[in-house]
């Protein structure tokens, strides 16, 4: 029974020494002296703010992309015991002792280090020699710009890691396709491809470009499978469903999970609340939730409400009125109704309160039981403080002469009767009998007499003159001009009116609301709103000292100063290895020219290289040239401030192409032994120059040792580079 114990248990393993050595070198190059400098470096001032907000569970919106990358940076802070208490207000600020600098920078550095062995494995899976794969890994290892970017609390190295992991996983899956379909390894690499793609997109939307490339390649490979008569329709369908599950369904589910974790962690009110809807704000702890918690859910006749414009641009604002009237004549000579002003006011104020009145009754209190207002009901809106009725008529608005003026009606005993009936239309209703609900319902108010819709003025950034206290204009807009979010309002604060007497009602309007009815948004509703805000919210583009155009990147005509020591000449710059960048451009040009030459020759039935070498050449181009193109060309279409680091994912693919082209030239164009020897000698000389340039620029890659003024000037190889020289 115990006979198996007579022989020793032996475990054998194959260890790729190249891979181990490359991993160790990658870790040393990225992790050495990671806590230096102990000061805020360039965009750490940007990402650090979000890390602090994560530590304090405070909600925020970052329009640069999804939250997964921010959460990884916050994970580093959490593991290091960071409490979030640091003021990220300027580049170069010294970190206080409570900031775990090494921990915050660790994950980006690890990701950057692991890109080195990933590059090696990608070329091996592309069926190139181990020598070529080693060359690709060493070029990534010695690329100064990739080192700099991975040693700080930034996201590009994490993005590149997941991009390369996705490419490697797909190549391993594809190479298992012929002999191990649906095996454990096959499923592992296919699923890992989808997971890595989702993580890349979750770090930055730039990851979407590589994801789409891999989907296109997978689609092409499946198209070739359809032509294989040895595969049955059942087998093809299984392959299709497996790819759909791993490359579409799982990435989408993971992408949603990033937001789910993000929203679960950030449950407290914060500085970015105001750009979200009232419903979203009310779901956060503190802030608006403290004001709106427990409000009545259903708006009834007699309800006291504040109405917030859903658009929130150029700023959030509430329907507002005050005792002042429109001037009899405007500056341009046009006349007005001289009625009471109605505006959209960007601050909470007692004059934002309105009472929902039944036109057929005089009471301004809620009956018992309450009579809810439904979609299509006709109401009057009475201003709470002045008790005048919301009104519009055929008089031109002050700033929008093609729209109707909106006012609160004053009876001047002239031939201008009140027109104060409004029809409530619930835009997001599920049926035509829906009840108007606090926060949740988005409503339009359609004027019964003129069919105009109550709207916050479309003059973005325009405000009324001094007589209107610079508040935003409200107009009556014809329905024929189409739907716009500025026509939609929602009830933010709500109470049931109890007092018919004006003085008692004014006291009521000044008091907080307190009733016990909760309103919660579903995750999908919060996700859709937050996703839309991320995609549409744009910070004002301002010219940055180190911004650049996409054309500057190819030849590295620009750099970025990341950090400068306050007293010495030590500094850190985002600068690439000049030899590597130039070689990458030459490799891309050679690949393109050779490919065109081969295609023309093949069209004429002339085959310069064997068919397997041609297929190898094409598959490498799909990954490397395709990866470069999809990660670079889209920037020419983007209207955003661009920096050199945006080019790094594209550059990584271009670097992988260098040893591919070199091996191809050696194998198929160096026919004689002499040519091969000369070519090998040139490669050794070229790689030595790569290493020398890496060493030359290491002081501004790592920030030490400190360089003299003369040494700094010697590093300015291009006039367009901004090397910082202190005045003596």
XYZ file of C-alpha atoms in Angstrom:
728
model
C 0.000 0.000 0.000
C 2.864 2.375 0.804
C 5.062 1.091 -1.978
C 5.118 4.436 -3.738
C 7.244 5.774 -0.869
C 10.148 3.472 -1.828
C 11.146 5.834 -4.636
C 11.859 9.550 -4.127
C 9.445 12.164 -5.432
C 11.244 13.995 -8.230
C 10.135 17.293 -9.727
C 11.862 18.497 -12.873
C 11.539 21.962 -14.281
C 12.891 23.796 -17.288
C 14.315 27.200 -16.440
C 14.960 29.703 -19.179
C 18.074 31.425 -17.888
C 17.650 34.235 -20.423
C 14.201 34.961 -19.060
C 15.336 34.886 -15.437
C 18.321 37.132 -16.137
C 16.203 39.631 -18.066
C 13.629 39.745 -15.264
C 16.311 40.383 -12.645
C 17.916 43.125 -14.763
C 14.514 44.694 -15.374
C 13.766 44.743 -11.648
C 17.154 46.267 -10.827
C 16.849 48.980 -13.490
C 13.358 50.020 -12.353
C 13.481 49.438 -8.581
C 16.943 50.773 -7.761
C 16.689 53.921 -5.635
C 12.931 54.036 -6.134
C 12.248 56.427 -3.267
C 14.595 59.023 -4.809
C 13.769 61.803 -5.235
C 11.588 62.133 -2.152
C 9.615 64.892 -3.813
C 6.604 65.221 -6.131
C 7.663 64.418 -9.704
C 5.673 65.901 -12.618
C 2.240 64.176 -12.900
C 2.542 62.659 -9.432
C 0.972 65.955 -8.403
C -2.076 64.912 -10.481
C -2.410 61.217 -9.602
C -1.476 61.762 -5.960
C -4.647 63.787 -5.401
C -6.732 60.808 -6.481
C -4.762 58.431 -4.268
C -5.480 60.683 -1.292
C -9.183 60.757 -2.169
C -9.219 56.932 -2.321
C -7.609 56.763 1.104
C -10.341 59.040 2.452
C -13.144 57.321 0.440
C -14.110 60.655 -1.187
C -15.821 60.562 -4.578
C -14.092 62.136 -7.594
C -14.283 62.158 -11.394
C -11.181 62.027 -13.587
C -11.904 62.818 -17.225
C -8.637 61.187 -18.344
C -10.014 57.665 -18.181
C -11.427 54.716 -16.219
C -10.588 54.089 -12.551
C -8.587 50.827 -12.628
C -5.175 52.505 -12.949
C -5.989 54.939 -10.156
C -7.060 52.036 -7.943
C -3.749 50.246 -8.554
C -1.845 53.366 -7.489
C -4.114 53.648 -4.448
C -3.418 49.982 -3.670
C 0.270 50.858 -3.399
C -0.593 53.649 -0.986
C -2.852 51.344 1.031
C -0.170 48.640 1.308
C 2.281 51.287 2.467
C -0.098 52.569 5.160
C -0.717 55.953 3.510
C -3.459 57.926 5.283
C -4.091 60.321 2.388
C -2.929 63.376 4.303
C -0.625 65.198 1.926
C -1.229 68.374 -0.038
C -0.462 67.635 -3.718
C -0.205 71.252 -4.765
C 3.070 71.645 -6.661
C 5.772 69.711 -8.484
C 8.939 69.449 -6.421
C 7.213 69.625 -3.024
C 9.026 67.452 -0.471
C 7.055 64.419 0.712
C 6.229 64.366 4.403
C 7.170 61.338 6.500
C 3.644 59.880 6.366
C 3.896 59.385 2.567
C 5.234 55.892 1.663
C 7.038 57.015 -1.500
C 8.506 53.628 -2.397
C 5.180 51.871 -1.938
C 3.332 54.404 -4.084
C 5.851 53.982 -6.910
C 6.265 50.218 -6.552
C 3.466 48.911 -8.808
C 4.363 51.119 -11.806
C 8.016 50.101 -11.365
C 7.158 46.384 -11.209
C 5.007 46.728 -14.311
C 7.829 48.481 -16.142
C 10.334 45.813 -15.075
C 8.105 42.952 -16.257
C 7.817 44.536 -19.711
C 11.403 43.361 -20.331
C 10.724 39.582 -20.111
C 7.365 40.086 -21.848
C 9.159 41.569 -24.871
C 11.444 38.532 -24.951
C 8.554 36.079 -24.836
C 6.532 37.907 -27.488
C 9.296 37.506 -30.065
C 9.753 33.851 -29.103
C 6.024 33.258 -29.620
C 6.255 35.050 -32.979
C 8.728 32.272 -33.924
C 11.822 34.444 -34.054
C 15.174 33.331 -32.669
C 16.091 33.608 -29.005
C 18.867 35.954 -30.068
C 16.344 38.351 -31.662
C 14.066 38.018 -28.608
C 17.003 38.800 -26.324
C 17.780 41.875 -28.414
C 14.192 43.148 -28.126
C 14.222 42.682 -24.354
C 17.565 44.469 -23.974
C 16.332 47.397 -26.064
C 13.310 47.737 -23.750
C 15.636 47.374 -20.757
C 17.930 50.185 -21.947
C 15.219 52.591 -23.125
C 15.659 55.663 -20.938
C 12.158 57.017 -21.455
C 10.534 53.736 -20.378
C 12.745 53.626 -17.280
C 11.861 57.184 -16.294
C 8.141 56.678 -16.816
C 8.041 53.459 -14.793
C 9.887 54.762 -11.726
C 7.191 57.190 -10.608
C 3.545 57.161 -9.637
C 2.356 57.289 -13.260
C 0.191 54.996 -15.379
C 2.008 54.484 -18.697
C 4.190 51.583 -17.522
C 1.124 49.783 -16.140
C -0.700 50.374 -19.426
C 2.229 49.038 -21.494
C 2.511 45.987 -19.215
C -1.117 44.987 -19.752
C -0.863 45.702 -23.498
C 2.186 43.432 -23.853
C 0.586 40.802 -21.608
C -2.500 40.800 -23.844
C -0.357 40.387 -26.989
C 1.729 37.597 -25.451
C -1.351 35.773 -24.153
C -3.022 35.880 -27.548
C 0.111 34.621 -29.320
C 0.443 31.716 -26.866
C -3.241 30.901 -27.327
C -2.902 31.039 -31.120
C 0.177 28.816 -31.150
C -1.700 26.205 -29.078
C -4.587 26.325 -31.548
C -3.295 23.687 -33.953
C -2.656 20.840 -31.532
C -4.237 21.706 -28.155
C -7.614 23.314 -28.813
C -9.832 23.553 -25.719
C -7.070 22.247 -23.454
C -6.436 23.814 -20.070
C -3.518 25.856 -21.404
C -5.562 26.958 -24.418
C -8.346 28.234 -22.187
C -5.896 29.873 -19.775
C -4.171 31.968 -22.422
C -7.418 32.853 -24.195
C -9.024 34.014 -20.947
C -5.865 35.867 -19.924
C -5.979 37.727 -23.245
C -9.430 39.068 -22.434
C -8.489 39.893 -18.845
C -5.331 41.748 -19.908
C -7.239 43.689 -22.592
C -9.847 44.727 -20.046
C -7.144 45.816 -17.600
C -5.398 47.845 -20.318
C -8.629 49.664 -21.180
C -9.347 50.086 -17.463
C -6.006 51.823 -16.924
C -6.337 54.254 -19.838
C -8.616 54.440 -22.830
C -5.486 54.203 -24.985
C -5.588 50.484 -24.172
C -8.698 50.270 -26.349
C -6.531 50.663 -29.463
C -4.547 47.477 -28.811
C -7.716 45.670 -27.728
C -9.354 46.484 -31.063
C -6.203 45.372 -32.904
C -6.263 41.989 -31.160
C -9.980 41.617 -31.859
C -9.289 42.302 -35.544
C -6.445 39.746 -35.622
C -8.614 37.186 -33.802
C -11.395 37.838 -36.312
C -8.973 37.317 -39.212
C -7.693 34.076 -37.728
C -11.236 32.823 -37.202
C -12.085 33.737 -40.791
C -9.224 31.475 -41.909
C -10.585 28.716 -39.655
C -13.944 28.886 -41.424
C -12.157 27.848 -44.623
C -10.760 24.719 -42.949
C -12.975 21.853 -44.161
C -11.550 19.570 -41.476
C -13.459 21.527 -38.823
C -17.137 20.734 -38.353
C -19.779 23.421 -37.914
C -20.175 22.396 -34.272
C -16.452 22.833 -33.700
C -16.475 26.232 -35.430
C -19.416 27.352 -33.308
C -17.593 26.278 -30.131
C -14.518 28.231 -31.214
C -16.665 31.276 -31.951
C -18.450 31.130 -28.596
C -15.178 30.626 -26.707
C -13.679 33.705 -28.328
C -16.842 35.713 -27.740
C -16.830 34.762 -24.064
C -13.133 35.423 -23.478
C -12.584 38.468 -25.698
C -15.879 40.338 -25.343
C -18.112 39.204 -22.476
C -15.400 38.821 -19.822
C -13.661 42.138 -20.685
C -16.992 43.978 -20.529
C -17.840 42.330 -17.201
C -14.420 43.204 -15.805
C -14.705 46.778 -17.031
C -18.004 47.095 -15.154
C -16.399 45.563 -12.075
C -13.726 48.303 -12.035
C -16.459 50.915 -11.726
C -18.312 48.816 -9.172
C -15.245 48.688 -6.905
C -14.551 52.379 -7.597
C -18.065 53.430 -6.574
C -18.060 51.097 -3.576
C -14.818 52.572 -2.277
C -15.765 56.199 -2.926
C -19.005 56.567 -1.003
C -18.388 59.974 0.564
C -19.285 63.369 -0.829
C -16.385 65.312 -2.313
C -15.271 68.229 -4.493
C -16.568 66.717 -7.748
C -20.153 66.114 -6.594
C -21.548 69.189 -8.276
C -20.986 67.908 -11.822
C -23.163 64.864 -11.096
C -26.941 64.748 -11.087
C -28.952 65.317 -7.926
C -29.773 61.616 -7.741
C -26.095 60.689 -7.849
C -25.186 63.316 -5.255
C -27.931 62.092 -2.959
C -26.434 58.581 -3.064
C -23.183 59.820 -1.489
C -22.606 60.086 2.231
C -22.603 63.724 3.316
C -23.065 66.734 1.021
C -26.413 66.725 -0.727
C -27.343 63.458 0.968
C -27.450 65.266 4.308
C -29.916 67.757 2.881
C -32.097 65.415 0.855
C -32.095 62.309 3.055
C -35.605 61.222 3.810
C -37.404 63.729 1.577
C -40.874 62.824 0.285
C -40.496 60.761 -2.874
C -43.654 61.806 -4.737
C -44.226 65.436 -5.682
C -47.784 66.452 -4.761
C -49.943 69.545 -5.102
C -48.705 71.848 -2.338
C -45.122 70.491 -2.447
C -42.317 72.956 -1.866
C -39.454 72.183 -4.294
C -36.182 73.419 -5.764
C -35.621 72.740 -9.466
C -32.091 72.001 -10.704
C -31.263 72.145 -14.405
C -30.079 68.733 -15.577
C -27.491 70.039 -18.078
C -25.344 71.712 -15.445
C -23.449 73.797 -18.041
C -21.793 76.245 -17.955
C -22.414 75.553 -14.269
C -25.032 73.896 -12.089
C -27.970 76.179 -11.389
C -31.444 76.231 -9.873
C -34.640 77.947 -11.063
C -34.684 81.221 -9.139
C -36.592 84.459 -8.783
C -36.318 87.619 -6.665
C -38.185 90.871 -6.121
C -36.333 92.783 -8.868
C -37.994 93.283 -12.243
C -36.661 93.317 -15.782
C -35.637 96.854 -16.868
C -38.273 98.647 -18.945
C -35.744 98.933 -21.766
C -32.519 97.018 -22.393
C -29.211 98.529 -23.515
C -30.045 97.885 -27.180
C -33.380 99.731 -26.894
C -35.635 96.652 -26.833
C -38.500 96.761 -24.374
C -39.376 94.162 -21.754
C -42.511 93.249 -19.824
C -41.081 94.825 -16.640
C -42.207 91.665 -14.837
C -40.336 89.998 -11.932
C -37.043 88.433 -12.996
C -36.666 84.647 -13.284
C -33.117 83.321 -13.595
C -31.009 80.228 -13.078
C -28.913 80.788 -9.961
C -25.703 78.748 -9.365
C -25.984 78.699 -5.556
C -28.426 77.285 -3.043
C -30.722 80.061 -1.866
C -34.145 80.451 -0.236
C -35.311 82.188 -3.439
C -34.874 78.880 -5.283
C -37.995 77.443 -3.616
C -41.238 77.019 -5.595
C -44.655 75.681 -4.648
C -46.520 73.271 -6.926
C -50.119 74.527 -7.089
C -53.289 72.989 -8.490
C -54.768 75.615 -10.896
C -58.264 74.687 -9.743
C -57.642 75.290 -6.046
C -56.297 78.136 -3.930
C -54.506 76.133 -1.248
C -50.686 76.018 -1.153
C -50.379 73.109 1.269
C -50.376 69.361 0.767
C -53.721 67.712 1.438
C -54.168 64.555 3.477
C -53.713 62.170 1.798
C -51.322 63.899 -0.671
C -52.466 64.182 -4.296
C -49.422 63.257 -6.408
C -48.620 65.105 -9.656
C -48.379 62.806 -12.677
C -47.032 63.059 -16.204
C -49.251 65.362 -18.262
C -50.819 67.186 -15.311
C -51.258 70.961 -15.499
C -49.688 72.911 -12.625
C -48.839 76.436 -11.556
C -45.429 77.155 -10.010
C -45.629 79.772 -7.263
C -42.427 81.453 -6.098
C -42.173 80.640 -2.393
C -40.937 84.005 -1.076
C -42.752 86.455 -3.381
C -45.853 84.214 -4.035
C -45.870 85.269 -7.714
C -46.608 82.771 -10.463
C -44.094 81.501 -13.033
C -45.145 83.006 -16.338
C -44.036 83.310 -19.973
C -45.480 85.292 -22.870
C -44.762 86.622 -26.330
C -42.051 89.047 -25.211
C -38.432 88.617 -26.297
C -36.012 87.317 -23.652
C -33.202 89.710 -22.625
C -30.244 87.780 -24.099
C -32.125 85.466 -26.490
C -34.437 87.662 -28.584
C -35.716 84.648 -30.551
C -36.986 83.036 -27.341
C -39.723 84.085 -24.915
C -39.098 85.958 -21.705
C -39.845 84.011 -18.508
C -41.000 85.991 -15.481
C -43.089 85.928 -12.354
C -46.343 87.695 -13.180
C -47.102 91.143 -11.742
C -50.556 92.575 -12.442
C -49.913 96.103 -13.778
C -53.556 96.444 -14.966
C -52.376 96.537 -18.588
C -53.384 94.358 -21.499
C -50.980 91.564 -20.566
C -52.885 88.806 -18.768
C -51.165 86.099 -16.754
C -50.154 83.004 -18.687
C -49.010 80.766 -15.874
C -50.176 77.237 -16.697
C -47.492 74.589 -17.260
C -47.804 70.963 -18.313
C -45.473 68.518 -16.534
C -43.775 66.082 -18.930
C -41.612 63.373 -17.345
C -38.852 62.696 -19.882
C -37.557 59.456 -18.328
C -41.002 57.998 -17.599
C -41.821 54.326 -17.964
C -45.518 54.958 -18.630
C -47.854 57.901 -19.227
C -49.219 57.573 -15.704
C -45.863 57.951 -13.923
C -45.780 60.054 -10.759
C -43.380 63.024 -10.628
C -40.646 61.890 -8.220
C -38.065 63.793 -6.221
C -34.547 63.629 -7.718
C -35.353 60.614 -9.910
C -37.755 62.209 -12.421
C -36.390 64.412 -15.193
C -39.171 66.778 -16.278
C -39.935 69.422 -18.862
C -42.379 72.248 -18.241
C -44.375 73.001 -21.377
C -46.259 76.302 -21.378
C -49.939 75.640 -22.058
C -50.646 78.906 -23.931
C -47.605 79.046 -26.231
C -46.171 75.469 -26.133
C -42.796 76.955 -25.148
C -40.537 74.862 -22.923
C -38.859 76.236 -19.802
C -35.140 76.281 -20.582
C -31.853 77.476 -19.082
C -30.395 79.746 -21.756
C -28.205 78.111 -24.373
C -25.770 81.029 -24.359
C -22.914 79.050 -22.835
C -21.074 81.269 -20.403
C -23.410 84.238 -21.005
C -25.016 85.852 -17.987
C -27.412 88.696 -17.388
C -26.002 92.235 -16.904
C -25.689 93.958 -13.545
C -29.446 94.463 -13.280
C -29.778 90.645 -13.294
C -26.893 90.173 -10.821
C -24.899 88.224 -13.469
C -27.214 85.257 -13.055
C -28.005 82.905 -15.945
C -30.906 83.541 -18.270
C -34.057 81.397 -18.340
C -36.249 81.442 -21.467
C -39.276 79.843 -23.054
C -38.050 77.861 -26.072
C -40.303 76.604 -28.847
C -40.609 72.820 -28.956
C -39.989 72.918 -32.710
C -36.326 73.761 -32.043
C -35.713 70.253 -30.749
C -34.840 68.556 -27.477
C -31.913 69.685 -25.334
C -30.840 68.821 -21.791
C -31.092 72.483 -20.818
C -34.894 72.029 -21.096
C -34.904 69.312 -18.427
C -35.191 69.856 -14.672
C -35.314 67.666 -11.613
C -36.555 68.263 -8.084
C -33.564 68.338 -5.764
C -34.935 69.492 -2.384
C -38.519 68.736 -1.486
C -40.883 69.084 1.448
C -44.634 68.899 1.902
C -45.978 72.388 2.536
C -47.953 72.672 5.770
C -48.719 76.364 6.202
C -51.155 78.462 4.165
C -49.987 81.708 5.810
C -47.158 83.495 4.015
C -45.067 84.400 7.083
C -45.271 80.882 8.481
C -44.469 79.503 5.029
C -41.324 81.654 4.796
C -40.118 80.191 8.090
C -40.898 76.754 6.668
C -38.860 77.479 3.521
C -35.831 78.435 5.601
C -35.935 75.214 7.648
C -34.338 71.888 6.628
C -36.391 68.976 5.318
C -36.738 65.902 7.489
C -38.750 62.866 6.413
C -37.832 59.208 6.280
C -37.989 57.963 2.668
C -34.773 56.710 1.027
C -33.882 56.946 -2.669
C -31.031 54.852 -4.056
C -29.642 54.685 -7.581
C -28.836 51.282 -9.028
C -25.218 50.491 -9.908
C -25.950 50.555 -13.639
C -27.575 53.991 -13.371
C -24.545 55.314 -11.489
C -22.161 53.612 -13.918
C -23.876 55.062 -16.985
C -23.842 58.559 -15.524
C -20.219 58.384 -14.390
C -19.096 56.856 -17.702
C -20.865 59.609 -19.629
C -19.253 62.280 -17.459
C -15.786 60.780 -18.023
C -16.309 60.749 -21.786
C -17.860 64.206 -22.097
C -16.307 66.209 -19.276
C -13.391 68.188 -20.653
C -11.034 70.356 -18.709
C -10.151 73.624 -20.339
C -7.225 72.970 -22.655
C -4.394 75.224 -21.639
C -1.053 75.407 -23.349
C 1.518 73.556 -21.249
C 5.205 74.338 -21.318
C 6.024 70.728 -22.182
C 3.057 69.904 -24.421
C 3.936 68.770 -27.927
C 2.439 67.607 -31.202
C 2.373 64.000 -32.357
C 4.826 64.836 -35.143
C 7.441 65.864 -32.560
C 7.451 62.408 -31.023
C 8.832 60.368 -33.911
C 12.150 62.229 -33.942
C 11.982 63.077 -30.229
C 12.184 66.808 -30.842
C 10.681 67.381 -27.407
C 11.338 66.366 -23.829
C 9.710 66.860 -20.432
C 11.506 68.093 -17.323
C 10.072 65.925 -14.536
C 12.014 67.162 -11.523
C 14.772 69.574 -10.533
C 16.728 69.443 -7.292
C 16.166 72.691 -5.349
C 19.895 73.403 -4.895
C 22.066 71.124 -7.030
C 22.023 70.429 -10.762
C 20.334 67.036 -10.324
C 17.260 66.687 -12.508
C 15.055 64.104 -14.183
C 13.843 64.334 -17.777
C 11.641 62.196 -19.971
C 14.158 61.612 -22.757
C 14.459 58.546 -24.924
C 17.504 56.658 -26.109
C 18.272 58.562 -29.300
C 19.844 55.569 -31.078
C 16.892 53.329 -30.236
C 14.302 55.872 -31.410
C 16.151 56.472 -34.688
C 16.611 52.718 -35.207
C 12.913 52.115 -34.567
C 11.993 54.621 -37.269
C 14.450 53.042 -39.714
C 13.114 49.557 -38.897
C 9.530 50.678 -39.559
C 10.596 52.258 -42.872
C 12.565 49.163 -43.933
C 9.665 46.887 -42.997
C 7.207 48.978 -45.010
C 9.435 49.196 -48.091
C 10.334 45.492 -48.027
C 6.694 44.509 -47.573
C 5.636 46.588 -50.580
C 8.473 45.117 -52.624
C 7.514 41.554 -51.654
C 3.845 42.201 -52.425
C 4.600 43.572 -55.868
C 6.946 40.675 -56.620
C 4.463 38.104 -55.339
C 1.813 39.661 -57.534
C 4.094 38.824 -60.466
C 4.517 35.256 -59.125
C 8.088 35.923 -57.965
C 8.741 34.605 -54.470
C 11.902 36.061 -52.955
C 11.547 34.325 -49.601
C 9.999 30.984 -48.591
C 6.296 30.924 -47.797
C 6.820 30.217 -44.088
C 9.222 33.181 -43.851
C 6.625 35.370 -45.591
C 3.904 34.331 -43.152
C 6.279 35.007 -40.252
C 7.049 38.448 -41.697
C 3.359 39.291 -42.112
C 2.313 38.090 -38.655
C 5.111 40.130 -37.043
C 3.947 43.191 -38.984
C 0.376 42.781 -37.823
C 1.498 42.889 -34.208
C 4.386 45.364 -34.284
C 3.517 47.751 -37.114
C -0.184 47.418 -36.324
C 0.476 48.051 -32.626
C 2.546 51.128 -33.466
C -0.098 52.496 -35.863
C -3.138 52.041 -33.608
C -1.326 53.549 -30.623
C 0.077 56.522 -32.532
C -2.115 57.633 -35.440
C -5.289 58.308 -33.365
C -3.502 61.189 -31.627
C -3.687 63.198 -34.842
C -7.487 63.192 -34.414
C -7.553 64.078 -30.719
C -8.305 67.550 -29.446
C -6.389 67.375 -26.204
C -3.097 68.514 -24.742
C -0.475 65.977 -25.823
C 2.795 65.002 -24.147
C 5.736 62.864 -25.153
C 4.720 60.046 -22.794
C 1.606 59.433 -24.904
C 3.940 57.951 -27.541
C 5.484 55.299 -25.292
C 2.996 52.457 -26.029
C 3.488 52.977 -29.776
C 7.253 53.210 -29.307
C 7.281 49.868 -27.462
C 5.780 48.099 -30.473
C 8.223 49.864 -32.785
C 11.180 48.727 -30.665
C 9.974 45.109 -30.962
C 10.193 45.511 -34.726
C 13.940 46.329 -34.714
C 15.299 42.787 -34.023
C 12.617 41.333 -36.316
C 13.908 43.385 -39.239
C 17.536 42.689 -38.322
C 16.995 38.921 -38.210
C 15.076 39.001 -41.495
C 17.859 40.929 -43.226
C 20.466 38.560 -41.830
C 18.566 35.406 -42.794
C 17.326 36.386 -46.257
C 19.451 39.228 -47.603
C 22.948 38.415 -46.365
C 23.646 35.578 -48.763
C 27.349 35.027 -48.156
C 29.248 34.223 -44.989
C 31.239 37.435 -45.361
C 28.088 39.546 -45.525
C 26.672 37.795 -42.476
C 29.878 38.425 -40.522
C 29.957 42.096 -41.517
C 26.272 42.466 -40.657
C 26.823 40.846 -37.244
C 29.716 43.217 -36.556
C 27.525 46.193 -37.442
C 24.830 44.942 -35.071
C 27.368 44.653 -32.242
C 28.614 48.190 -32.928
C 25.078 49.497 -33.126
C 24.027 47.851 -29.885
C 27.135 49.192 -28.166
C 26.041 52.692 -29.181
C 22.611 52.001 -27.665
C 24.269 51.076 -24.381
C 26.567 54.114 -24.461
C 23.646 56.491 -25.019
C 21.760 54.812 -22.168
C 24.737 55.395 -19.864
C 25.169 58.971 -21.095
C 21.595 59.930 -20.248
C 21.318 57.851 -17.057
C 21.984 60.882 -14.797
C 18.830 62.587 -16.074
C 16.958 59.255 -16.139
C 17.578 58.430 -12.476
C 18.245 61.974 -11.208
C 21.730 61.186 -9.971
C 24.564 61.855 -9.930
C 24.254 65.615 -10.051
C 25.727 67.145 -13.226
C 27.653 70.349 -13.686
C 26.455 73.128 -15.973
C 28.919 72.033 -18.653
C 27.781 68.413 -18.451
C 24.125 69.460 -18.683
C 24.854 71.588 -21.741
C 26.631 68.636 -23.337
C 23.432 66.582 -22.970
C 21.459 69.050 -25.051
C 21.871 67.137 -28.298
C 18.950 68.974 -29.885
C 18.181 72.666 -29.686
C 14.517 71.849 -29.008
C 15.368 69.999 -25.778
C 14.764 72.005 -22.639
C 17.603 70.991 -20.300
C 17.345 73.104 -17.145
C 20.440 75.198 -16.412
C 20.607 77.140 -13.151
C 21.825 80.719 -13.382
C 25.132 81.180 -11.654
